[in-house]
Amino acid sequence: MPFLENITNQTPFELLVNIVDVLLVWFVIYKLITVIKGTKAVQLLKGIFVIIIARLVTVALDLETLGWIMQQVLEWGFLAIIIIFQPELRRALEQLGRGKLFSSSTLNEESERNRLIEAMSKSVSYMAKRRIGALVSIERETGLSEYIETGIPMNSDITSELLINLFIPNTPLHDGAVIVQKNRIAAAACYLPLSESPFISKDLGTRHRAALGISEVTDAITVIVSEETGAISLTANGDLHRNLSLEDFEVKLRRIWFGENQQQPATSSLWKWRGKKNG
């Protein structure tokens, strides 16, 4: 075969150059996909694939009229893309000029983490000051689907305003837990398993017992705001961190949720119920 003969006739250096060339092309394609991921350009790509498939079908079935229409769409589609996505293309060229095109995915991930922490912090701060009880469980590696099914599906963006409204007393969804999957609110008014440990302090209410219960059977992070005292607490891996300041809460949540190592303030209050076993 000519293709195989061409490969065998190449020198090792030429073969290495071709391999690097192919890898760079795949790298560029991958980075471009990560840049447009989560934007309306993704829907455009899906539409382009549908048109290409439709064009291939018209050629295979010899559909002349529909084939001519598809061909015109493909020929003029490039110009339409430039017009429709002019703001996105301009922004991409600006990032390329600053050398930030391929680092944008990392920046977007970091900004999304900051946005999530800020939304959680603002909502917790608001509810703690007004003693609005809250229970928010964040899914990590262990799935929480069976608990999500007990609540009301939402699939909503995480915002401080939405979290606050969900826990306002006497509203339909205020009773129960909100469960977060990745960066979205999956469901509200969910039921979590209560801890049956005999070592839990007697002054802990149902929210804290539910938060500890879910931490015993999964690796979820659960945020609690006490309705009686307004105290902020957090559970993870069977540990209950009680009476956290807002600063301590942000540091712990960021460290456990995203694995970011930050120096933990010395003022944080840690209460491990497992330690009660030994007295």
PDB file of N, CA, C and O in Angstrom, residues 182-208:
ATOM      1  N   LYS A 182     -21.532  18.164  41.591  1.00  0.00           N
ATOM      2  CA  LYS A 182     -20.578  18.966  40.837  1.00  0.00           C
ATOM      3  C   LYS A 182     -20.847  20.440  41.124  1.00  0.00           C
ATOM      4  O   LYS A 182     -20.674  20.905  42.220  1.00  0.00           O
ATOM      5  N   ASN A 183     -21.291  21.203  40.131  1.00  0.00           N
ATOM      6  CA  ASN A 183     -21.517  22.625  40.358  1.00  0.00           C
ATOM      7  C   ASN A 183     -22.988  23.004  40.186  1.00  0.00           C
ATOM      8  O   ASN A 183     -23.318  24.126  39.830  1.00  0.00           O
ATOM      9  N   ARG A 184     -23.889  22.039  40.468  1.00  0.00           N
ATOM     10  CA  ARG A 184     -25.314  22.301  40.305  1.00  0.00           C
ATOM     11  C   ARG A 184     -26.089  21.749  41.496  1.00  0.00           C
ATOM     12  O   ARG A 184     -25.659  20.787  42.154  1.00  0.00           O
ATOM     13  N   ILE A 185     -27.239  22.374  41.759  1.00  0.00           N
ATOM     14  CA  ILE A 185     -28.144  21.869  42.786  1.00  0.00           C
ATOM     15  C   ILE A 185     -28.990  20.782  42.146  1.00  0.00           C
ATOM     16  O   ILE A 185     -29.793  21.048  41.255  1.00  0.00           O
ATOM     17  N   ALA A 186     -28.801  19.537  42.594  1.00  0.00           N
ATOM     18  CA  ALA A 186     -29.510  18.412  41.987  1.00  0.00           C
ATOM     19  C   ALA A 186     -30.948  18.319  42.473  1.00  0.00           C
ATOM     20  O   ALA A 186     -31.868  18.068  41.688  1.00  0.00           O
ATOM     21  N   ALA A 187     -31.153  18.509  43.789  1.00  0.00           N
ATOM     22  CA  ALA A 187     -32.500  18.362  44.346  1.00  0.00           C
ATOM     23  C   ALA A 187     -32.583  19.065  45.690  1.00  0.00           C
ATOM     24  O   ALA A 187     -31.568  19.361  46.322  1.00  0.00           O
ATOM     25  N   ALA A 188     -33.806  19.335  46.108  1.00  0.00           N
ATOM     26  CA  ALA A 188     -34.065  19.957  47.415  1.00  0.00           C
ATOM     27  C   ALA A 188     -35.090  19.127  48.164  1.00  0.00           C
ATOM     28  O   ALA A 188     -35.745  18.251  47.586  1.00  0.00           O
ATOM     29  N   ALA A 189     -35.225  19.397  49.454  1.00  0.00           N
ATOM     30  CA  ALA A 189     -36.160  18.668  50.318  1.00  0.00           C
ATOM     31  C   ALA A 189     -35.851  17.175  50.329  1.00  0.00           C
ATOM     32  O   ALA A 189     -36.765  16.340  50.316  1.00  0.00           O
ATOM     33  N   CYS A 190     -34.563  16.828  50.354  1.00  0.00           N
ATOM     34  CA  CYS A 190     -34.154  15.425  50.350  1.00  0.00           C
ATOM     35  C   CYS A 190     -34.034  14.896  51.782  1.00  0.00           C
ATOM     36  O   CYS A 190     -33.763  15.642  52.720  1.00  0.00           O
ATOM     37  N   TYR A 191     -34.230  13.593  51.926  1.00  0.00           N
ATOM     38  CA  TYR A 191     -34.095  12.942  53.223  1.00  0.00           C
ATOM     39  C   TYR A 191     -32.729  12.279  53.312  1.00  0.00           C
ATOM     40  O   TYR A 191     -32.342  11.508  52.439  1.00  0.00           O
ATOM     41  N   LEU A 192     -32.005  12.561  54.385  1.00  0.00           N
ATOM     42  CA  LEU A 192     -30.702  11.955  54.633  1.00  0.00           C
ATOM     43  C   LEU A 192     -30.813  10.979  55.797  1.00  0.00           C
ATOM     44  O   LEU A 192     -31.624  11.173  56.692  1.00  0.00           O
ATOM     45  N   PRO A 193     -29.989   9.930  55.802  1.00  0.00           N
ATOM     46  CA  PRO A 193     -30.054   8.961  56.909  1.00  0.00           C
ATOM     47  C   PRO A 193     -29.516   9.563  58.198  1.00  0.00           C
ATOM     48  O   PRO A 193     -28.493  10.241  58.207  1.00  0.00           O
ATOM     49  N   LEU A 194     -30.216   9.324  59.297  1.00  0.00           N
ATOM     50  CA  LEU A 194     -29.773   9.826  60.598  1.00  0.00           C
ATOM     51  C   LEU A 194     -28.704   8.913  61.177  1.00  0.00           C
ATOM     52  O   LEU A 194     -28.757   7.693  61.032  1.00  0.00           O
ATOM     53  N   SER A 195     -27.727   9.512  61.813  1.00  0.00           N
ATOM     54  CA  SER A 195     -26.683   8.726  62.466  1.00  0.00           C
ATOM     55  C   SER A 195     -27.252   7.985  63.670  1.00  0.00           C
ATOM     56  O   SER A 195     -28.055   8.530  64.427  1.00  0.00           O
ATOM     57  N   GLU A 196     -26.819   6.740  63.819  1.00  0.00           N
ATOM     58  CA  GLU A 196     -27.260   5.937  64.963  1.00  0.00           C
ATOM     59  C   GLU A 196     -26.158   5.774  65.992  1.00  0.00           C
ATOM     60  O   GLU A 196     -26.252   4.924  66.879  1.00  0.00           O
ATOM     61  N   SER A 197     -25.118   6.569  65.872  1.00  0.00           N
ATOM     62  CA  SER A 197     -24.009   6.458  66.813  1.00  0.00           C
ATOM     63  C   SER A 197     -24.446   6.888  68.219  1.00  0.00           C
ATOM     64  O   SER A 197     -25.073   7.934  68.383  1.00  0.00           O
ATOM     65  N   PRO A 198     -24.104   6.105  69.251  1.00  0.00           N
ATOM     66  CA  PRO A 198     -24.451   6.477  70.628  1.00  0.00           C
ATOM     67  C   PRO A 198     -23.509   7.518  71.219  1.00  0.00           C
ATOM     68  O   PRO A 198     -23.717   7.961  72.355  1.00  0.00           O
ATOM     69  N   PHE A 199     -22.484   7.895  70.462  1.00  0.00           N
ATOM     70  CA  PHE A 199     -21.484   8.823  70.984  1.00  0.00           C
ATOM     71  C   PHE A 199     -21.755  10.270  70.599  1.00  0.00           C
ATOM     72  O   PHE A 199     -20.958  11.151  70.882  1.00  0.00           O
ATOM     73  N   ILE A 200     -22.859  10.514  69.899  1.00  0.00           N
ATOM     74  CA  ILE A 200     -23.185  11.871  69.488  1.00  0.00           C
ATOM     75  C   ILE A 200     -23.709  12.657  70.679  1.00  0.00           C
ATOM     76  O   ILE A 200     -24.480  12.149  71.498  1.00  0.00           O
ATOM     77  N   SER A 201     -23.281  13.907  70.752  1.00  0.00           N
ATOM     78  CA  SER A 201     -23.722  14.773  71.842  1.00  0.00           C
ATOM     79  C   SER A 201     -25.237  14.924  71.831  1.00  0.00           C
ATOM     80  O   SER A 201     -25.867  15.023  70.779  1.00  0.00           O
ATOM     81  N   LYS A 202     -25.820  14.947  73.009  1.00  0.00           N
ATOM     82  CA  LYS A 202     -27.269  15.013  73.133  1.00  0.00           C
ATOM     83  C   LYS A 202     -27.850  16.351  72.694  1.00  0.00           C
ATOM     84  O   LYS A 202     -29.053  16.458  72.444  1.00  0.00           O
ATOM     85  N   ASP A 203     -27.001  17.379  72.607  1.00  0.00           N
ATOM     86  CA  ASP A 203     -27.529  18.690  72.241  1.00  0.00           C
ATOM     87  C   ASP A 203     -27.605  18.881  70.730  1.00  0.00           C
ATOM     88  O   ASP A 203     -27.986  19.954  70.264  1.00  0.00           O
ATOM     89  N   LEU A 204     -27.254  17.869  69.965  1.00  0.00           N
ATOM     90  CA  LEU A 204     -27.328  17.974  68.510  1.00  0.00           C
ATOM     91  C   LEU A 204     -28.728  17.618  68.036  1.00  0.00           C
ATOM     92  O   LEU A 204     -29.318  16.631  68.482  1.00  0.00           O
ATOM     93  N   GLY A 205     -29.230  18.419  67.103  1.00  0.00           N
ATOM     94  CA  GLY A 205     -30.568  18.206  66.577  1.00  0.00           C
ATOM     95  C   GLY A 205     -30.580  17.291  65.360  1.00  0.00           C
ATOM     96  O   GLY A 205     -29.589  16.659  64.995  1.00  0.00           O
ATOM     97  N   THR A 206     -31.733  17.253  64.695  1.00  0.00           N
ATOM     98  CA  THR A 206     -31.924  16.347  63.562  1.00  0.00           C
ATOM     99  C   THR A 206     -31.006  16.684  62.403  1.00  0.00           C
ATOM    100  O   THR A 206     -30.488  15.791  61.727  1.00  0.00           O
ATOM    101  N   ARG A 207     -30.789  17.985  62.139  1.00  0.00           N
ATOM    102  CA  ARG A 207     -29.919  18.363  61.025  1.00  0.00           C
ATOM    103  C   ARG A 207     -28.505  17.831  61.218  1.00  0.00           C
ATOM    104  O   ARG A 207     -27.903  17.290  60.289  1.00  0.00           O
ATOM    105  N   HIS A 208     -27.975  17.998  62.416  1.00  0.00           N
ATOM    106  CA  HIS A 208     -26.618  17.516  62.672  1.00  0.00           C
ATOM    107  C   HIS A 208     -26.543  15.992  62.605  1.00  0.00           C
ATOM    108  O   HIS A 208     -25.564  15.427  62.113  1.00  0.00           O
TER     109      HIS A 208
END
